[in-house]
PDB file of C-alpha atoms in Angstrom:
ATOM      1  CA  MET A   1      10.139  -4.401   8.965  1.00  0.00           C
ATOM      2  CA  GLN A   2       9.767  -5.326  12.285  1.00  0.00           C
ATOM      3  CA  PHE A   3       5.763  -5.550  13.651  1.00  0.00           C
ATOM      4  CA  VAL A   4       4.280  -5.484  16.656  1.00  0.00           C
ATOM      5  CA  GLU A   5       1.000  -7.508  17.406  1.00  0.00           C
ATOM      6  CA  ASN A   6      -1.900  -5.667  17.846  1.00  0.00           C
ATOM      7  CA  GLN A   7      -0.522  -2.495  16.540  1.00  0.00           C
ATOM      8  CA  LEU A   8      -1.336  -0.475  13.508  1.00  0.00           C
ATOM      9  CA  PHE A   9       1.809   0.432  10.999  1.00  0.00           C
ATOM     10  CA  HIS A  10       1.772   3.424   8.393  1.00  0.00           C
ATOM     11  CA  VAL A  11       3.922   1.008   5.377  1.00  0.00           C
ATOM     12  CA  TYR A  12       4.707   2.209   1.883  1.00  0.00           C
ATOM     13  CA  ASN A  13       6.921   2.769  -1.146  1.00  0.00           C
ATOM     14  CA  ARG A  14       7.795   4.374  -3.938  1.00  0.00           C
ATOM     15  CA  GLY A  15       8.568   3.555  -7.563  1.00  0.00           C
ATOM     16  CA  ASN A  16      12.662   3.800  -7.966  1.00  0.00           C
ATOM     17  CA  ASN A  17      14.244   7.285  -8.576  1.00  0.00           C
ATOM     18  CA  ARG A  18      10.654   8.521  -7.777  1.00  0.00           C
ATOM     19  CA  GLN A  19       9.659   7.231 -11.307  1.00  0.00           C
ATOM     20  CA  ALA A  20       5.731   6.172 -11.926  1.00  0.00           C
ATOM     21  CA  ILE A  21       5.053   2.496 -11.023  1.00  0.00           C
ATOM     22  CA  PHE A  22       1.334   2.892 -12.573  1.00  0.00           C
ATOM     23  CA  PHE A  23       0.908   3.395 -15.767  1.00  0.00           C
ATOM     24  CA  GLN A  24      -2.367   2.600 -17.125  1.00  0.00           C
ATOM     25  CA  GLU A  25      -5.357   2.421 -14.864  1.00  0.00           C
ATOM     26  CA  ASP A  26      -5.882  -1.427 -15.148  1.00  0.00           C
ATOM     27  CA  ASN A  27      -2.396  -1.024 -13.374  1.00  0.00           C
ATOM     28  CA  TYR A  28      -4.243   0.462  -9.777  1.00  0.00           C
ATOM     29  CA  TYR A  29      -6.483  -2.596  -9.728  1.00  0.00           C
ATOM     30  CA  PHE A  30      -4.560  -5.002 -10.962  1.00  0.00           C
ATOM     31  CA  PHE A  31      -2.634  -3.745  -7.803  1.00  0.00           C
ATOM     32  CA  MET A  32      -5.029  -3.877  -5.515  1.00  0.00           C
ATOM     33  CA  GLU A  33      -6.210  -7.455  -6.578  1.00  0.00           C
ATOM     34  CA  LYS A  34      -2.347  -8.362  -5.501  1.00  0.00           C
ATOM     35  CA  MET A  35      -2.949  -6.831  -1.845  1.00  0.00           C
ATOM     36  CA  ARG A  36      -6.212  -9.087  -1.722  1.00  0.00           C
ATOM     37  CA  THR A  37      -4.180 -12.034  -2.620  1.00  0.00           C
ATOM     38  CA  HIS A  38      -0.428 -11.488  -1.273  1.00  0.00           C
ATOM     39  CA  LEU A  39      -1.438  -9.140   2.222  1.00  0.00           C
ATOM     40  CA  LEU A  40      -5.146 -10.493   3.456  1.00  0.00           C
ATOM     41  CA  PRO A  41      -4.473 -13.660   4.448  1.00  0.00           C
ATOM     42  CA  VAL A  42      -1.315 -12.028   6.790  1.00  0.00           C
ATOM     43  CA  SER A  43      -2.501  -8.863   8.033  1.00  0.00           C
ATOM     44  CA  ASP A  44      -5.959  -6.489   8.418  1.00  0.00           C
ATOM     45  CA  LEU A  45      -5.758  -3.571   5.464  1.00  0.00           C
ATOM     46  CA  LEU A  46      -7.287  -0.414   7.689  1.00  0.00           C
ATOM     47  CA  ALA A  47      -6.980   1.862   4.673  1.00  0.00           C
ATOM     48  CA  TYR A  48      -4.647   2.399   1.206  1.00  0.00           C
ATOM     49  CA  CYS A  49      -4.373   4.790  -1.115  1.00  0.00           C
ATOM     50  CA  LEU A  50      -2.149   4.424  -4.369  1.00  0.00           C
ATOM     51  CA  MET A  51      -1.065   7.335  -6.690  1.00  0.00           C
ATOM     52  CA  PRO A  52       0.841   7.417  -9.450  1.00  0.00           C
ATOM     53  CA  ASN A  53       4.064   6.832  -8.544  1.00  0.00           C
ATOM     54  CA  HIS A  54       4.004   5.760  -4.361  1.00  0.00           C
ATOM     55  CA  PHE A  55       1.333   3.989  -2.376  1.00  0.00           C
ATOM     56  CA  HIS A  56       0.537   3.691   1.045  1.00  0.00           C
ATOM     57  CA  LEU A  57      -1.066   1.574   3.332  1.00  0.00           C
ATOM     58  CA  LEU A  58      -2.338   1.372   6.904  1.00  0.00           C
ATOM     59  CA  ILE A  59      -2.492  -2.125   8.479  1.00  0.00           C
ATOM     60  CA  ARG A  60      -3.101  -3.615  11.862  1.00  0.00           C
ATOM     61  CA  ALA A  61      -0.429  -6.563  12.881  1.00  0.00           C
ATOM     62  CA  ASP A  62      -1.589  -9.510  14.074  1.00  0.00           C
ATOM     63  CA  GLU A  63      -0.220 -13.229  14.850  1.00  0.00           C
ATOM     64  CA  ARG A  64      -0.483 -13.695  10.839  1.00  0.00           C
ATOM     65  CA  THR A  65       1.589 -10.726  10.246  1.00  0.00           C
ATOM     66  CA  ILE A  66       4.281 -11.318  12.909  1.00  0.00           C
ATOM     67  CA  THR A  67       4.973 -15.241  12.023  1.00  0.00           C
ATOM     68  CA  HIS A  68       8.518 -15.884  10.882  1.00  0.00           C
ATOM     69  CA  VAL A  69       7.958 -18.130   7.848  1.00  0.00           C
ATOM     70  CA  ALA A  70      11.376 -18.377   6.003  1.00  0.00           C
ATOM     71  CA  LYS A  71      14.983 -17.000   6.687  1.00  0.00           C
ATOM     72  CA  ASN A  72      16.536 -14.618   3.884  1.00  0.00           C
ATOM     73  CA  GLN A  73      20.183 -14.866   2.441  1.00  0.00           C
ATOM     74  CA  HIS A  74      21.156 -13.096   5.605  1.00  0.00           C
ATOM     75  CA  ASP A  75      19.714 -15.600   7.799  1.00  0.00           C
ATOM     76  CA  LEU A  76      17.623 -13.180   9.257  1.00  0.00           C
ATOM     77  CA  ALA A  77      13.611 -14.353  10.304  1.00  0.00           C
ATOM     78  CA  VAL A  78      11.810 -12.906   7.472  1.00  0.00           C
ATOM     79  CA  THR A  79       7.585 -12.485   8.925  1.00  0.00           C
ATOM     80  CA  ALA A  80       4.910 -13.438   6.588  1.00  0.00           C
ATOM     81  CA  PHE A  81       3.874 -10.162   6.067  1.00  0.00           C
ATOM     82  CA  SER A  82       7.335  -9.388   4.712  1.00  0.00           C
ATOM     83  CA  LYS A  83       7.509 -12.572   2.163  1.00  0.00           C
ATOM     84  CA  GLY A  84       3.679 -11.269   1.000  1.00  0.00           C
ATOM     85  CA  MET A  85       5.337  -7.659   0.236  1.00  0.00           C
ATOM     86  CA  ARG A  86       8.342  -8.778  -1.499  1.00  0.00           C
ATOM     87  CA  ILE A  87       6.347 -11.358  -3.823  1.00  0.00           C
ATOM     88  CA  MET A  88       3.578  -8.628  -4.366  1.00  0.00           C
ATOM     89  CA  LEU A  89       5.669  -6.247  -5.558  1.00  0.00           C
ATOM     90  CA  SER A  90       7.955  -8.311  -7.340  1.00  0.00           C
ATOM     91  CA  SER A  91       5.112  -9.789  -8.691  1.00  0.00           C
ATOM     92  CA  TYR A  92       3.624  -7.134  -9.892  1.00  0.00           C
ATOM     93  CA  ALA A  93       6.967  -5.220 -11.023  1.00  0.00           C
ATOM     94  CA  LYS A  94       7.365  -8.599 -13.103  1.00  0.00           C
ATOM     95  CA  ALA A  95       3.611  -7.718 -15.468  1.00  0.00           C
ATOM     96  CA  ILE A  96       4.788  -3.727 -15.510  1.00  0.00           C
ATOM     97  CA  HIS A  97       8.146  -4.716 -17.579  1.00  0.00           C
ATOM     98  CA  LYS A  98       6.210  -6.989 -19.814  1.00  0.00           C
ATOM     99  CA  GLN A  99       3.522  -4.533 -20.286  1.00  0.00           C
ATOM    100  CA  GLU A 100       5.913  -1.598 -20.595  1.00  0.00           C
ATOM    101  CA  GLY A 101       8.679  -3.219 -22.442  1.00  0.00           C
ATOM    102  CA  ARG A 102      10.826  -2.270 -19.552  1.00  0.00           C
ATOM    103  CA  THR A 103      13.775  -3.285 -17.080  1.00  0.00           C
ATOM    104  CA  GLY A 104      15.392  -3.071 -13.893  1.00  0.00           C
ATOM    105  CA  SER A 105      13.785  -1.808 -10.055  1.00  0.00           C
ATOM    106  CA  LEU A 106      10.175  -0.899 -10.664  1.00  0.00           C
ATOM    107  CA  PHE A 107      10.428  -0.031  -6.851  1.00  0.00           C
ATOM    108  CA  GLN A 108      12.523   1.272  -3.787  1.00  0.00           C
ATOM    109  CA  GLN A 109      14.565  -1.670  -2.455  1.00  0.00           C
ATOM    110  CA  LYS A 110      13.292  -1.164   0.992  1.00  0.00           C
ATOM    111  CA  THR A 111       9.395  -1.389   1.748  1.00  0.00           C
ATOM    112  CA  LYS A 112       9.268   1.159   4.871  1.00  0.00           C
ATOM    113  CA  SER A 113       6.911   0.741   8.179  1.00  0.00           C
ATOM    114  CA  LYS A 114       6.335   2.925  10.396  1.00  0.00           C
ATOM    115  CA  GLN A 115       4.484   2.167  14.223  1.00  0.00           C
ATOM    116  CA  VAL A 116       1.570   4.842  14.537  1.00  0.00           C
ATOM    117  CA  SER A 117      -0.609   3.314  17.253  1.00  0.00           C
ATOM    118  CA  SER A 118       1.552   2.488  20.966  1.00  0.00           C
ATOM    119  CA  LEU A 119      -0.086   0.758  23.856  1.00  0.00           C
ATOM    120  CA  TRP A 120       3.424   2.284  25.807  1.00  0.00           C
ATOM    121  CA  SER A 121       2.464   5.812  25.377  1.00  0.00           C
ATOM    122  CA  TRP A 122      -0.230   8.614  25.294  1.00  0.00           C
ATOM    123  CA  GLU A 123       1.266   9.514  21.169  1.00  0.00           C
ATOM    124  CA  ASP A 124      -0.882   7.707  18.643  1.00  0.00           C
ATOM    125  CA  TYR A 125      -0.729   9.100  15.293  1.00  0.00           C
ATOM    126  CA  SER A 126      -3.059   6.169  14.086  1.00  0.00           C
ATOM    127  CA  THR A 127      -6.078   8.950  13.101  1.00  0.00           C
ATOM    128  CA  VAL A 128      -3.373  11.663  11.992  1.00  0.00           C
ATOM    129  CA  CYS A 129      -1.500   8.676   9.592  1.00  0.00           C
ATOM    130  CA  LEU A 130      -5.492   7.778   7.906  1.00  0.00           C
ATOM    131  CA  ARG A 131      -5.618  11.469   7.446  1.00  0.00           C
ATOM    132  CA  TYR A 132      -2.739  11.513   5.660  1.00  0.00           C
ATOM    133  CA  ILE A 133      -3.363   8.735   3.206  1.00  0.00           C
ATOM    134  CA  LEU A 134      -6.804   9.462   2.538  1.00  0.00           C
ATOM    135  CA  GLN A 135      -5.463  13.041   2.211  1.00  0.00           C
ATOM    136  CA  ASN A 136      -2.478  12.776  -0.291  1.00  0.00           C
ATOM    137  CA  PRO A 137      -4.191  12.806  -3.560  1.00  0.00           C
ATOM    138  CA  VAL A 138      -5.667  16.121  -2.792  1.00  0.00           C
ATOM    139  CA  LYS A 139      -2.628  17.265  -1.546  1.00  0.00           C
ATOM    140  CA  ALA A 140      -1.194  16.348  -4.511  1.00  0.00           C
ATOM    141  CA  GLY A 141      -3.232  17.703  -6.991  1.00  0.00           C
ATOM    142  CA  LEU A 142      -5.005  14.617  -8.655  1.00  0.00           C
ATOM    143  CA  ALA A 143      -8.037  15.504  -6.721  1.00  0.00           C
ATOM    144  CA  GLU A 144     -10.118  18.228  -5.281  1.00  0.00           C
ATOM    145  CA  ARG A 145     -11.774  15.742  -2.652  1.00  0.00           C
ATOM    146  CA  PRO A 146     -10.627  12.493  -0.899  1.00  0.00           C
ATOM    147  CA  GLU A 147     -14.147  10.862  -2.418  1.00  0.00           C
ATOM    148  CA  ASP A 148     -12.905  11.694  -6.168  1.00  0.00           C
ATOM    149  CA  TRP A 149      -9.602   9.595  -5.604  1.00  0.00           C
ATOM    150  CA  PRO A 150     -10.858   5.708  -7.396  1.00  0.00           C
ATOM    151  CA  PHE A 151      -7.644   4.413  -5.533  1.00  0.00           C
ATOM    152  CA  SER A 152      -8.269   4.439  -2.178  1.00  0.00           C
ATOM    153  CA  ASN A 153     -10.433   3.577   0.567  1.00  0.00           C
ATOM    154  CA  PHE A 154     -11.918   6.444   1.304  1.00  0.00           C
ATOM    155  CA  ARG A 155     -15.381   5.689  -1.257  1.00  0.00           C
ATOM    156  CA  ASP A 156     -15.590   2.249   0.342  1.00  0.00           C
ATOM    157  CA  LEU A 157     -15.437   4.118   4.241  1.00  0.00           C
ATOM    158  CA  ALA A 158     -18.055   6.567   2.652  1.00  0.00           C
ATOM    159  CA  GLY A 159     -20.691   3.710   1.167  1.00  0.00           C
ATOM    160  CA  LEU A 160     -20.081   5.358  -2.319  1.00  0.00           C
ATOM    161  CA  ARG A 161     -18.711   1.807  -3.588  1.00  0.00           C
ATOM    162  CA  LYS A 162     -18.692  -1.270  -2.187  1.00  0.00           C
ATOM    163  CA  GLY A 163     -14.669  -2.573  -2.008  1.00  0.00           C
ATOM    164  CA  SER A 164     -13.971  -5.399   0.520  1.00  0.00           C
ATOM    165  CA  LEU A 165      -9.598  -5.154   0.948  1.00  0.00           C
ATOM    166  CA  CYS A 166     -10.461  -2.676   3.948  1.00  0.00           C
ATOM    167  CA  ASN A 167     -11.547  -4.289   7.200  1.00  0.00           C
ATOM    168  CA  HIS A 168     -13.598  -1.291   8.004  1.00  0.00           C
ATOM    169  CA  THR A 169     -15.434  -2.306  11.275  1.00  0.00           C
ATOM    170  CA  LEU A 170     -11.762  -2.947  12.747  1.00  0.00           C
ATOM    171  CA  LEU A 171     -10.710   0.363  11.668  1.00  0.00           C
ATOM    172  CA  GLU A 172     -13.582   2.343  13.877  1.00  0.00           C
ATOM    173  CA  GLN A 173     -12.695   0.306  16.461  1.00  0.00           C
ATOM    174  CA  GLU A 174      -8.915   0.802  16.663  1.00  0.00           C
ATOM    175  CA  LEU A 175      -9.537   4.841  16.291  1.00  0.00           C
ATOM    176  CA  GLY A 176     -11.954   4.650  18.469  1.00  0.00           C
ATOM    177  CA  LEU A 177     -14.509   6.367  16.445  1.00  0.00           C
ATOM    178  CA  SER A 178     -16.875   6.357  14.789  1.00  0.00           C
ATOM    179  CA  ARG A 179     -17.528   5.958  10.810  1.00  0.00           C
ATOM    180  CA  ALA A 180     -19.404   9.140  10.776  1.00  0.00           C
ATOM    181  CA  ARG A 181     -16.186  11.548  12.493  1.00  0.00           C
ATOM    182  CA  ILE A 182     -13.819   9.149  10.537  1.00  0.00           C
ATOM    183  CA  LEU A 183     -15.181  10.914   7.391  1.00  0.00           C
ATOM    184  CA  GLU A 184     -15.646  14.213   9.162  1.00  0.00           C
ATOM    185  CA  SER A 185     -11.977  13.795  10.315  1.00  0.00           C
ATOM    186  CA  VAL A 186     -10.182  13.378   6.825  1.00  0.00           C
ATOM    187  CA  HIS A 187     -11.065  16.721   5.597  1.00  0.00           C
ATOM    188  CA  ASP A 188      -9.685  18.328   8.731  1.00  0.00           C
ATOM    189  CA  PRO A 189      -6.220  20.221   8.153  1.00  0.00           C
ATOM    190  CA  ILE A 190      -3.293  17.908   9.686  1.00  0.00           C
ATOM    191  CA  ASP A 191      -0.420  19.899  11.641  1.00  0.00           C
ATOM    192  CA  PRO A 192       3.163  19.279   9.847  1.00  0.00           C
ATOM    193  CA  LEU A 193       4.490  18.942  13.024  1.00  0.00           C
ATOM    194  CA  LEU A 194       2.576  15.571  13.699  1.00  0.00           C
ATOM    195  CA  GLU A 195       3.062  14.486  10.106  1.00  0.00           C
ATOM    196  CA  LYS A 196       6.380  14.250  10.207  1.00  0.00           C
ATOM    197  CA  LYS A 197       5.483  11.512  13.304  1.00  0.00           C
ATOM    198  CA  ILE A 198       3.934   9.234  10.892  1.00  0.00           C
ATOM    199  CA  TRP A 199       7.374   8.799   8.697  1.00  0.00           C
TER     200      TRP A 199
END
């Protein structure tokens, strides 16, 4: 994963062969604690949604995120975020394998990231990406409204819960929108052509 300092990125992965990655309600909360432990020290998390077989994150990269902390087997530099993500996913997978009595890859091999904000172009898909992430459970038929899905930051953003995973103040600053306008926009339909730009 390549990151640019002070830019927003859509980070996502799914179960190997599209299989489930969350099997019980507690698995979602365990994954959130893994995010807190391994990702928050190296990035600002602005939004997330955990789905039965995949997850979406919206992060803001900064100096911590892009710091090179090691080299991999191909002698390529590994960023702090990439290392945190690798440890998070492997430790989560290990716990799930034990819980489910299974083996093999839980996640697809490579976690993907796509820059959705830009300083060098008029194109900025940050708001589209946020809406996509928080609308995901509705689109998948798992919830009627974004606020009905407990495994995203929408409830925290709306003041319905006091979660502290996401930096919502920074989200408002980055999008240039008030909290009220962000919440309104989440319910707006997304142009399919714009949606393709966040992948």
